[in-house]
XYZ file of C-alpha atoms in Angstrom:
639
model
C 128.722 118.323 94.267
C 131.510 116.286 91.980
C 130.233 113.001 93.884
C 126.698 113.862 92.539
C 128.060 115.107 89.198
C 130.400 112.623 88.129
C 130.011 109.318 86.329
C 133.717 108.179 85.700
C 135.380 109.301 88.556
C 138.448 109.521 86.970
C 137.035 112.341 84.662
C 136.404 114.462 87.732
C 138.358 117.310 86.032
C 136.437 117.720 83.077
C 133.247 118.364 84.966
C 134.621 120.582 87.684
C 134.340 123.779 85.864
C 130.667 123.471 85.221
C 130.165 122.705 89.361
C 132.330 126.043 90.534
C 130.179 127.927 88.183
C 126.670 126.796 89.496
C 129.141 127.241 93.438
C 129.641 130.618 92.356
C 126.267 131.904 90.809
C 123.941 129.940 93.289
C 122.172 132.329 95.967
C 123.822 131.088 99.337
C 121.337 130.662 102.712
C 124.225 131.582 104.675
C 124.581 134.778 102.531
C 121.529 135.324 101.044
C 123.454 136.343 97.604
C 125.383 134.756 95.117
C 129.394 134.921 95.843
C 129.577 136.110 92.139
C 126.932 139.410 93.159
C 129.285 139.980 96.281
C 132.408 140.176 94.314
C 130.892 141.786 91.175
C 128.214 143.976 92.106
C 126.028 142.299 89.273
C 124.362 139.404 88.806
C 125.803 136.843 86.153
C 125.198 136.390 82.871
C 124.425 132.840 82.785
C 123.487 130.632 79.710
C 119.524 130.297 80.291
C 119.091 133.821 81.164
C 115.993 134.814 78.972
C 117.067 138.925 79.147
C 119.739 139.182 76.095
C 120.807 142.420 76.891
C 121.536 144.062 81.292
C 123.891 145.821 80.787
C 123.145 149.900 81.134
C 122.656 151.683 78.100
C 125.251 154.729 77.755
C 122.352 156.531 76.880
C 120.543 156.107 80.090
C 123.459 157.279 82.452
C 126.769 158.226 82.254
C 129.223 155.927 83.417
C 130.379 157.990 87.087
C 126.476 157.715 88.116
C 126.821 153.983 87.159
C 129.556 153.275 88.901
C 128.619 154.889 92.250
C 125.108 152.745 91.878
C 127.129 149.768 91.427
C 129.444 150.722 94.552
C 126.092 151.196 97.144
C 124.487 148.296 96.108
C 127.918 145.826 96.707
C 127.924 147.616 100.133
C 124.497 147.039 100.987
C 124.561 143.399 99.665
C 127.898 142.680 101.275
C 126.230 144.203 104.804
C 123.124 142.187 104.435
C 125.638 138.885 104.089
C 127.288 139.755 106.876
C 124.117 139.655 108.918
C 122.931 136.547 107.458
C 125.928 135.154 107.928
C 125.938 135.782 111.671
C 122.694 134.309 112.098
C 123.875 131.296 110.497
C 126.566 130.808 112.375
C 124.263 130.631 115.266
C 121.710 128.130 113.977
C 125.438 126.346 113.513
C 126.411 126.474 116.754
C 122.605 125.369 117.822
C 122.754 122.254 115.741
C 126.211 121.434 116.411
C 125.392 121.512 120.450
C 122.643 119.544 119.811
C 123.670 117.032 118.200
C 127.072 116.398 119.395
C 125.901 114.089 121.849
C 125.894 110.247 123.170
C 123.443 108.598 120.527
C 120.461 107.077 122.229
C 118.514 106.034 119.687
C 120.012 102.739 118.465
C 118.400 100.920 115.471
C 115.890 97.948 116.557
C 115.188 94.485 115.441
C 113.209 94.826 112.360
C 114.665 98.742 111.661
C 116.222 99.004 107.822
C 119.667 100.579 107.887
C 122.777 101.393 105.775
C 126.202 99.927 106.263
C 129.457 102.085 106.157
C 131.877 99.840 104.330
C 135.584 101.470 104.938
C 137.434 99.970 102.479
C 135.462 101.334 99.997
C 137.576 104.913 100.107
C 141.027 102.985 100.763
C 140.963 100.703 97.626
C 139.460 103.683 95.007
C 142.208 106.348 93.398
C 139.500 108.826 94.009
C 138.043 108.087 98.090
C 136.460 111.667 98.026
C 134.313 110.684 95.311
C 133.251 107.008 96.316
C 130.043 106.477 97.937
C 130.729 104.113 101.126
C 127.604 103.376 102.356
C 125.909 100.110 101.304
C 122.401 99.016 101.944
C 119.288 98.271 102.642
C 119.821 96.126 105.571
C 117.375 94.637 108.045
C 118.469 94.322 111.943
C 117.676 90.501 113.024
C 119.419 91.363 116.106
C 120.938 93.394 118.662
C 123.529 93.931 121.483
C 124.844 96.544 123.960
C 127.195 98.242 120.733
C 126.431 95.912 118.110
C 123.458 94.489 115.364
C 123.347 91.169 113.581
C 122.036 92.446 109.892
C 121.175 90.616 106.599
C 120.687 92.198 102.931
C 116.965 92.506 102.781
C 117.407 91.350 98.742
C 118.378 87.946 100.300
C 121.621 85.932 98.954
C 124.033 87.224 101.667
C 125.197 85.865 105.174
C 124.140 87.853 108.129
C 126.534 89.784 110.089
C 127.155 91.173 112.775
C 128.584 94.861 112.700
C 129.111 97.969 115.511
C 126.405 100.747 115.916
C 129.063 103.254 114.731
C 128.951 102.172 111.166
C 125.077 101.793 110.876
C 122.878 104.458 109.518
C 118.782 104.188 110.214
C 117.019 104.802 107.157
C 114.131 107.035 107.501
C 110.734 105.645 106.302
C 110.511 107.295 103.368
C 113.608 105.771 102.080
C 112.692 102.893 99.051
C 114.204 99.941 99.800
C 116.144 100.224 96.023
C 119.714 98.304 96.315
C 123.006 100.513 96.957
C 126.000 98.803 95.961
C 129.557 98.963 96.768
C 132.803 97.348 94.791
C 133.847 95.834 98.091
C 131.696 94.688 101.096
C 131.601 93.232 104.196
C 131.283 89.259 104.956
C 132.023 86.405 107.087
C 135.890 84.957 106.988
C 136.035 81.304 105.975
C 134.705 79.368 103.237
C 131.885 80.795 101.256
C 128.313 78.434 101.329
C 126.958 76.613 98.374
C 123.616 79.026 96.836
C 120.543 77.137 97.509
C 117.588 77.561 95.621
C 113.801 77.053 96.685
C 111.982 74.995 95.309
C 108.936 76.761 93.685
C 106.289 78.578 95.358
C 107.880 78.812 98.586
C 110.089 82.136 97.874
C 110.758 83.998 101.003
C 110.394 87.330 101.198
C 111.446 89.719 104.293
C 111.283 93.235 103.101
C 109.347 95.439 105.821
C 109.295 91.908 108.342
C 110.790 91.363 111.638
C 112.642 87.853 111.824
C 111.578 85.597 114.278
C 114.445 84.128 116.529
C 114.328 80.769 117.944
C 114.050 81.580 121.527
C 111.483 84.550 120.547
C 107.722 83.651 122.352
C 106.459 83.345 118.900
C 108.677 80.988 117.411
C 106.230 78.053 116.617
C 109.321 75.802 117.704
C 109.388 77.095 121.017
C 109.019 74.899 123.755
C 106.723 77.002 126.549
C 107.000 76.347 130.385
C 103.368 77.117 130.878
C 102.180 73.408 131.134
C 100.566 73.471 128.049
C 102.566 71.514 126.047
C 103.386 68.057 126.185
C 99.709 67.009 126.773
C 96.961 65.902 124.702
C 95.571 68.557 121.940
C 91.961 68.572 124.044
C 93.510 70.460 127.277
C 94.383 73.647 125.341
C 91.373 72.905 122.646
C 88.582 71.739 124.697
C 85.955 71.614 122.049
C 87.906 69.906 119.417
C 85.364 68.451 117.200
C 87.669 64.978 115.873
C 87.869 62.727 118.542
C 91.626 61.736 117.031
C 92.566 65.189 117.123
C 91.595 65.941 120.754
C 93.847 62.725 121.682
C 97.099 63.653 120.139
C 99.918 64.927 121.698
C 101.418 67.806 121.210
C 104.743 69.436 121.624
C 104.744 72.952 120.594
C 102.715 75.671 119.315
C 103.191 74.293 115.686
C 101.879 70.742 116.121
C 98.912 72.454 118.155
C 97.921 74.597 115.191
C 98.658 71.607 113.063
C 96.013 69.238 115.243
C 93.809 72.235 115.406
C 94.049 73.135 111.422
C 93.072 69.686 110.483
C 90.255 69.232 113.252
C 88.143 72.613 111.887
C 88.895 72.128 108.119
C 84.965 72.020 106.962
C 85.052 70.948 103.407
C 87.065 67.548 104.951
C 85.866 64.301 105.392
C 86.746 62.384 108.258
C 88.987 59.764 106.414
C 91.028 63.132 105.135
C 91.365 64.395 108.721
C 92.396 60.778 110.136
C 94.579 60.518 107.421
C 96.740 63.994 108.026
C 96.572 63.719 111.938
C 98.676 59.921 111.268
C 100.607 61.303 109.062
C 104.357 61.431 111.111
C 105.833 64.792 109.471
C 101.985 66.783 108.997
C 102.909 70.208 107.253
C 99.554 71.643 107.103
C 98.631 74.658 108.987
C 95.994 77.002 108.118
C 96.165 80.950 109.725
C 92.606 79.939 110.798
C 93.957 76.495 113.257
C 97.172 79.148 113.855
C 94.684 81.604 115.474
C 92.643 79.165 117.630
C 96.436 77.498 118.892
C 97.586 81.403 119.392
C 93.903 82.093 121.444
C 94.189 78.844 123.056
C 98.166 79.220 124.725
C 97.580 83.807 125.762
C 94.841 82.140 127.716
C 97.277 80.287 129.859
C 100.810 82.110 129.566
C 100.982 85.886 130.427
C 104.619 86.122 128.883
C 102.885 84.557 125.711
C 100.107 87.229 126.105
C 102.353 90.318 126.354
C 104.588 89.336 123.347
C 100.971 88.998 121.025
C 100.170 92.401 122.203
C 103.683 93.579 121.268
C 102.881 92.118 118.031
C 100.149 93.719 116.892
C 100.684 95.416 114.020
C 103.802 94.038 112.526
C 104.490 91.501 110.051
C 106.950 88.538 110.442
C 108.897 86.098 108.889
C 109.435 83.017 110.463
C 112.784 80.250 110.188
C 112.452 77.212 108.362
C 109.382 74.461 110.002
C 111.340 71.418 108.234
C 114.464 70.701 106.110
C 112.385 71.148 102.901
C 110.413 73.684 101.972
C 106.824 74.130 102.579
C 104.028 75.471 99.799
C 102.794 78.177 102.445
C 104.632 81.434 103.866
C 104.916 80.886 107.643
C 105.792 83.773 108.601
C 102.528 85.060 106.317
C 100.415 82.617 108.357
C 101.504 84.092 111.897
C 100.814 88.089 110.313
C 97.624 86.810 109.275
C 96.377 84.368 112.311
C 97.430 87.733 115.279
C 94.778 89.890 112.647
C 92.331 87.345 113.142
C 92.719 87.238 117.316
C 89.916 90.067 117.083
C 87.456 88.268 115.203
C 86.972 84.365 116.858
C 86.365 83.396 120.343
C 86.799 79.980 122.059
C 85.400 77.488 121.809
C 87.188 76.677 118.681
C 84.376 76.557 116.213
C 82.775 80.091 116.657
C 82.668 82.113 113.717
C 83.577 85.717 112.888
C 81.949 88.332 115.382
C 81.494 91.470 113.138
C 84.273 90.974 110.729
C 83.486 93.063 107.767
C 83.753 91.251 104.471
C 82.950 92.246 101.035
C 81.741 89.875 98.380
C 81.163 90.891 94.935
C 78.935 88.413 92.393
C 78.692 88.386 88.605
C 75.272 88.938 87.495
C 74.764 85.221 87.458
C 73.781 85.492 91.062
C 71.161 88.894 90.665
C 68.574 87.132 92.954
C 70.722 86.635 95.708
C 69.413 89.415 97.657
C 65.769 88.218 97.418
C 66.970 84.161 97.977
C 69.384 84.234 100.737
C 69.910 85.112 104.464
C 73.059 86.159 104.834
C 74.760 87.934 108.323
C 74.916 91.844 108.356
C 78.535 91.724 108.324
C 78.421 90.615 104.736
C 78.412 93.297 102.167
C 77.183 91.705 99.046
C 77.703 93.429 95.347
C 76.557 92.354 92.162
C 78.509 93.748 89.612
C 77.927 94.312 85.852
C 81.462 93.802 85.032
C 84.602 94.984 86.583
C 84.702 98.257 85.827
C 81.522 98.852 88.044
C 83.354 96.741 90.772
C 85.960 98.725 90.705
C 84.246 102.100 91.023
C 82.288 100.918 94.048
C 85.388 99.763 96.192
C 86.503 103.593 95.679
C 83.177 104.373 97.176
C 82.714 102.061 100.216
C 84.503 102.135 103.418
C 87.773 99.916 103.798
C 87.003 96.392 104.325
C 90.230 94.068 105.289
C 88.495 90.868 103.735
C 87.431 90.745 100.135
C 86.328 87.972 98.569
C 86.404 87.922 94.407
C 83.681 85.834 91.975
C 85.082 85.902 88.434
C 82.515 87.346 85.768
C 80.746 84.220 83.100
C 83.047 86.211 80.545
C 86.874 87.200 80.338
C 86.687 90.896 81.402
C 89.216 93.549 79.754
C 92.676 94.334 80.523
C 91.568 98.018 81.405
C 88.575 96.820 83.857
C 91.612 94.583 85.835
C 93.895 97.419 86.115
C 90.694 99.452 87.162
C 90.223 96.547 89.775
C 93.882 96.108 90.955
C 93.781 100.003 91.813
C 90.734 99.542 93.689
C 91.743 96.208 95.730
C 94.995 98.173 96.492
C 93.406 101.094 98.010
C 91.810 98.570 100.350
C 93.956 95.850 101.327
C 97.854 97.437 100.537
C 98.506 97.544 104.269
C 97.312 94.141 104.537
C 94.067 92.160 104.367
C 92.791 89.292 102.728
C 91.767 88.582 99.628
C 90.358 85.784 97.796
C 89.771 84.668 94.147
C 86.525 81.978 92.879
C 85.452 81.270 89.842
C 82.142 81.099 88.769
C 80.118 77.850 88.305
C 81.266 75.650 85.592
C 79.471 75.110 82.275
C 80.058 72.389 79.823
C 79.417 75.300 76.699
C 81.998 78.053 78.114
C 84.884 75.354 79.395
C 87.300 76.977 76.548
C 86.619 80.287 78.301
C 85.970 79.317 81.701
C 89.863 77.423 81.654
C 91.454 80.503 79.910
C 90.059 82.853 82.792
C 91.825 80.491 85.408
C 95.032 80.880 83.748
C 94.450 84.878 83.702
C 93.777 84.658 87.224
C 96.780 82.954 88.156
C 98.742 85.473 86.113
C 96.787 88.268 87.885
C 97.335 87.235 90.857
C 101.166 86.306 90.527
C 101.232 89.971 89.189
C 99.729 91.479 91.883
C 101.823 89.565 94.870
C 105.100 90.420 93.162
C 107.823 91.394 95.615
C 108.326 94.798 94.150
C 104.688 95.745 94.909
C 104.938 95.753 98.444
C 100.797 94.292 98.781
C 101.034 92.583 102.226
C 97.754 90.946 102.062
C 97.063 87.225 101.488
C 96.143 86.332 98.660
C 94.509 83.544 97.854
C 93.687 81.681 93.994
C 90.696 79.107 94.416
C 90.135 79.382 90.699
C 93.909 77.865 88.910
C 94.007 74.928 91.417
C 90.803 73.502 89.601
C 91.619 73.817 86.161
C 92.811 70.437 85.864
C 91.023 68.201 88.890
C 88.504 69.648 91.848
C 87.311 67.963 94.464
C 83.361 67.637 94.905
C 83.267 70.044 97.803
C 84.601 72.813 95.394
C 81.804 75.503 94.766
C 83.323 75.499 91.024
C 81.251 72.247 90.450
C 78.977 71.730 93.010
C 75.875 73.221 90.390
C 76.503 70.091 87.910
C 78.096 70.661 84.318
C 75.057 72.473 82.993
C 73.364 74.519 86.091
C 71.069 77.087 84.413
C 69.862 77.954 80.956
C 72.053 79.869 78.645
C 72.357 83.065 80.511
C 69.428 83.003 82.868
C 70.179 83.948 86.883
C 70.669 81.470 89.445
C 67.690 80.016 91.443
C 67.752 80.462 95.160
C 68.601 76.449 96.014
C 71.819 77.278 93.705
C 73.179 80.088 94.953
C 73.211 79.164 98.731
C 74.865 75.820 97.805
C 77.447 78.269 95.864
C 77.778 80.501 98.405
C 78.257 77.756 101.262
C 80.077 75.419 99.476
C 82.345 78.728 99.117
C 82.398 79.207 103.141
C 83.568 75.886 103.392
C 86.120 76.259 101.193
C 87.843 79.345 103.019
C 87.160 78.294 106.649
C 90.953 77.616 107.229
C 91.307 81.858 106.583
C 87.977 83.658 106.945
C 85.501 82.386 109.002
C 81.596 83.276 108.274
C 78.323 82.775 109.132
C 76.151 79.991 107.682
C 74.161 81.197 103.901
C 70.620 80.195 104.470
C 67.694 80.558 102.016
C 65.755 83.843 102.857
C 62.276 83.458 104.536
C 59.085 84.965 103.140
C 59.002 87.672 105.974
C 62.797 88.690 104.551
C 62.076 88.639 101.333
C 58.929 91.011 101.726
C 60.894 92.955 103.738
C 63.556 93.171 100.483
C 61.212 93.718 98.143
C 59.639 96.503 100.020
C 63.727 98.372 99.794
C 63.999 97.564 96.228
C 60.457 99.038 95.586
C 61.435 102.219 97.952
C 65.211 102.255 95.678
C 63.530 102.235 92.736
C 60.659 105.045 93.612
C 63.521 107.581 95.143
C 65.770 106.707 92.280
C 62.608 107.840 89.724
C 61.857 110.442 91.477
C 65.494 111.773 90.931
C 64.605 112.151 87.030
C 61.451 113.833 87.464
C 61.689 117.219 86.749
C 61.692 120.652 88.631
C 58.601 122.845 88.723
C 58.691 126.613 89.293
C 55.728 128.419 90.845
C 54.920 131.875 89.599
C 54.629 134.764 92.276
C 51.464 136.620 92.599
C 51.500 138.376 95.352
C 48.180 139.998 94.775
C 46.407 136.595 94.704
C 44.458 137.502 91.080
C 44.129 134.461 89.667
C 42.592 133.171 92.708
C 40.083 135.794 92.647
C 38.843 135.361 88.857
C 37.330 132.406 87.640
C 38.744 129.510 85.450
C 36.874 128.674 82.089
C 38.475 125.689 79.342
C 36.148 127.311 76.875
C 37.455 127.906 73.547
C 37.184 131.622 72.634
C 35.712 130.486 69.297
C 32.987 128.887 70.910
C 32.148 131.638 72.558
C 32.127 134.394 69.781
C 29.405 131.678 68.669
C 27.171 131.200 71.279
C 27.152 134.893 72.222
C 26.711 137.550 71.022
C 25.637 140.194 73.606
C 26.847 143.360 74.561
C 30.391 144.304 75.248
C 30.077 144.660 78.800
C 29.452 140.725 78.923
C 32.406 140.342 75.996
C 35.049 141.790 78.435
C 33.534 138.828 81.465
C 34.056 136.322 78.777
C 37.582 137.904 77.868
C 38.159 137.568 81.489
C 37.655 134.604 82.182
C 39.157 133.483 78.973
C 42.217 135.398 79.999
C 41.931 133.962 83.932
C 41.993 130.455 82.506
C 45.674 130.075 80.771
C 48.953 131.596 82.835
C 50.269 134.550 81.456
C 53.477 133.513 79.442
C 54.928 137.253 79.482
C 54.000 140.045 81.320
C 53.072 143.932 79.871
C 55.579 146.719 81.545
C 52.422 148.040 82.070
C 50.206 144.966 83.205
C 48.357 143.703 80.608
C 49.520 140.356 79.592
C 50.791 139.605 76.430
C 50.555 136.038 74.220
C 47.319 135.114 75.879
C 44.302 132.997 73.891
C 42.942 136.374 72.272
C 46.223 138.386 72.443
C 46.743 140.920 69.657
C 47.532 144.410 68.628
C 44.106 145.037 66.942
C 41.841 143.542 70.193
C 43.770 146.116 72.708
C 41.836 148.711 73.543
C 43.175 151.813 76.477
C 45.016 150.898 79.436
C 45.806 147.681 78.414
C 42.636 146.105 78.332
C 41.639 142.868 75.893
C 38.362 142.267 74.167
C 37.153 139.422 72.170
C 37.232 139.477 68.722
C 33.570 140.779 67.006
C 32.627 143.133 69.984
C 32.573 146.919 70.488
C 34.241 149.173 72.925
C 31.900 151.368 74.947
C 31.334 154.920 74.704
């Protein structure tokens, strides 16, 4: 309780009073009463106690009675603690056999766990009240009694430590630092800091490190046969003929050769310039996939560590001495959730992959213009605040692709948005930013919502955040120079009219220019411009929408019981009682058929407790005559 209590731990005396009095009036579980009740007979009188006044009146008893009440109750109390007390002792002794045992669960590569540093209590005047545990920690490594572990914050050395001072953290532990004054590191001299260049930050939390001689170590060298051949003998249907005829030597320089061969929006002079290029970097999670599809085909041990695999997110050593602009380890999480969704040979797209896309109103016709597959959920949104109420409607989708609006939207519609994308892709996903077409009359505000977006999405892939998916900003990287495959300017400089929609010949060139663009991460099906049998069959939904959607307005309409079917029986008149009086004037037997059927003809608003309605065309108290009857105005009763 001090070690919880106490800043300065050299001012450990000035708080201990206030700790043995919350000791001593605290109800106990081994007791079941307060030690102050069990010595006492009373409960305390403690500070926030709302009752100003227990003690009993001298009024009430006298003070022998009170004292023998006080006397029973201590016994009874201290009997009741004696009992609880015995039983636990034995939930003691239960959890003390249990667990004072050989410890078989051992962290694992890629568990977080605290360090127990032991100097900690031997340099500090005060060791009881020093915290020596130091963490987080992630295990890179393990032995028969020891772990290799490294500071998940980065900065530190690995090391290499015994079981018996590691602590597994459970997983609802934050990974929030916990430092010591001393700690433990390598002997020798300390390395020079290094700093990354920018963009290529690495961050491990909640990722398993990927050692060189681990299967998926893009480095490693595979006895299956595979390697050390031409890129066509894993790749088959490699669509460059210079990229079926290069060598390769691992798995990287496979998904290298296979990157660059099925990058659509690429001309072949690009491709035949980054396949002779000595030291290629690029690698797309799309090329990673085919070269991951391509080498389980032909290596069981290969196969069994993907399957291992699924699931967990990696980080990967450095590809080169210099840093790359892409997360490898990102790459490989992203390419073994995309094993599901291709098939060789290596140009197939995405079998059932569920992806949704969500258009300004810009594109309003492109349910009527386009054919698009069924896997493709397409929204078009008002503005963002209607976006981001129907992601907390649909189902989870893992792929979400991101059309910013004509105009900047408002800093409560993003946060609206952010909410929604995290309920869908937190655990991982991707997710992918465009921006709309260009247009020379809103370039001031078309180039200040590409700096927003950048900002939005550095916000939202923030270490601290914990959002594992990959995100992707096709809208910054244009701001200053695009090239003409971009579906930014692939509409011309002035597409459309002032605010009129999109024609159908524009929006599939948007939308496929778009495919193109993000073939090296999602793969879809071709946009093609709708058919007249579709678009009949579209218009016919809209026009059945629309009809149920009225019909939800119309309103309700109650039906009045009449059991004894008379209105059926009587006939229905739209005479006016006035013409009547005028037209005749016969006898009163035919003024009470008249009043009849000038009654039968309008529904009774109110009904008589004794039958005769009430408010009817000739209603009044002068025209009722006995039993409730009605008669016109200007006849006679009979006799």
């Amino acid at each position: 309780m001090l070690r919880k209590k106490v800043a300065v731990p050299a001012e450990w005396d000035k708080i201990l009073p206030f700790c043995v009095f919350a000791y001593n009036t605290t109800v106990h579980e081994s007791t079941g009463e307060s030690p102050f009740y069990l010595l006492h007979g009373f409960d305390p009188y403690i500070p926030w106690n709302t009752i100003p006044n227990q003690e009993p009146s001298k009024y009430v008893v006298d003070l022998e009675s009170y004292t023998q009440e006080v006397t029973a109750a201590t016994n009874i109390a201290r009997e009741y603690a004696r009992e609880e007390s015995n039983k636990m002792r034995r939930k003691m002794k239960i959890a003390y056999d249990r667990n004072k045992r050989a410890c078989t669960r051992l962290p694992k590569v890629g568990d977080r766990v605290y360090m127990k540093v032991s100097r900690e209590k031997q340099l500090s005047q005060n060791p009881k009240l020093v915290n020596p545990w130091e963490g987080p920690y992630r295990v890179l490594e393990t032995s028969e009694n020891s772990a290799l572990i490294t500071w998940i914050e980065g900065g530190r050395d690995p090391v290499r430590v015994p079981f018996d001072t590691l602590v597994k953290l459970p997983a609802g532990v934050s990974n929030e630092p916990l430092r010591t004054a001393t700690t433990r590191r390598k002997r020798g001299r300390p390395q020079k800091e290094t700093h990354l260049a920018d963009g290529s930050e690495k961050v491990t939390c909640f990722r398993t490190l990927i050692t060189m001689d681990h299967p998926l170590n893009l480095r490693r060298r595979c006895d299956c046969g595979l390697f050390d051949q031409m890129a066509h003998v894993a790749l088959p249907t490699l669509k460059h003929p210079m990229a079926r005829s290069k060598r390769v030597a691992d798995m990287f320089q496979l998904a290298n050769v296979a990157s660059i061969s099925e990058q659509e929006c690429w001309g072949d002079e690009r491709k035949e310039e980054e396949l002779r290029m000595k030291n290629s970097q690029f690698m797309s999670p799309y090329g990673l996939a085919l070269a991951m599809e391509a080498h389980r085909r032909r290596c069981h041990i290969y196969a069994e560590a993907i399957d291992a695999a699924q699931g967990m997110k990696f980080d990967h050593p450095a590809l080169f001495a210099w840093p790359v602009k892409y997360d490898v380890g990102g790459h490989i999480t992203t390419a073994l959730a995309m094993l599901k969704h291709i098939k060789l040979p290596g140009t197939s797209a995405a079998v059932g992959q569920p992806v949704f896309l969500a258009l300004p109103q810009g594109f309003a016709r492109v349910h009527m213009e386009v054919d698009y597959d069924d896997a493709v959920t397409i929204y078009v949104y008002e503005n963002w605040e209607f976006l981001a109420q129907k992601l907390l409607e649909v189902n989870i989708f893992t792929a979400i692709v991101v059309v910013w609006p004509d105009s900047m939207p408002s800093g409560r519609s993003m946060r609206q948005l952010l909410i929604a994308l995290e309920r869908h892709l937190q655990p991982g996903g991707t997710l992918l930013f465009f921006p709309s077409p260009y247009e020379d009359h809103n370039q001031q505000e078309w180039s200040a919502m590409g700096r927003v977006c950048a900002e939005f999405v550095r916000f939202m892939t923030t270490p601290d955040r914990g959002f594992e998916a990959v995100v992707r900003d096709h809208y910054s990287e244009v701001l200053d120079t695009a090239p003409y495959t971009h579906p930014a300017i692939c509409l011309g400089t002035d597409p459309r009219f002032k605010k009129t929609p999109f024609i159908g010949r524009q929006i599939v060139l948007y939308l496929e220019k778009m495919r193109m663009t993000m073939s090296d991460i999602l793969r879809l099906e071709e946009f093609k411009p709708a058919s007249d049998q579709l678009k009949e069959k579209r218009r016919e939904e809209q026009a059945a929408k629309r009809r149920r959607r009225r019909d939800e307005f119309k309103p309700n309409f109650f039906v009045i019981a009449d059991p004894e079917r008379r209105r059926q029986d009587l006939q229905f008149s739209f005479r006016r009682p006035s013409d009547s009086q005028c037209e005749e004037g016969g006898t009163s037997q035919e003024g009470a058929s008249s009043s009849k059927m000038r009654r039968a003809s309008f529904p009774p608003s109110r009904v008589h407790p004794y039958g005769a309605a009430r408010g009817g065309p000739s209603g009044g108290r002068h025209n009722r005559g006995k039993e409730g009857t009605k008669y016109p105005r200007g006849n006679h009763r009979q006799a």
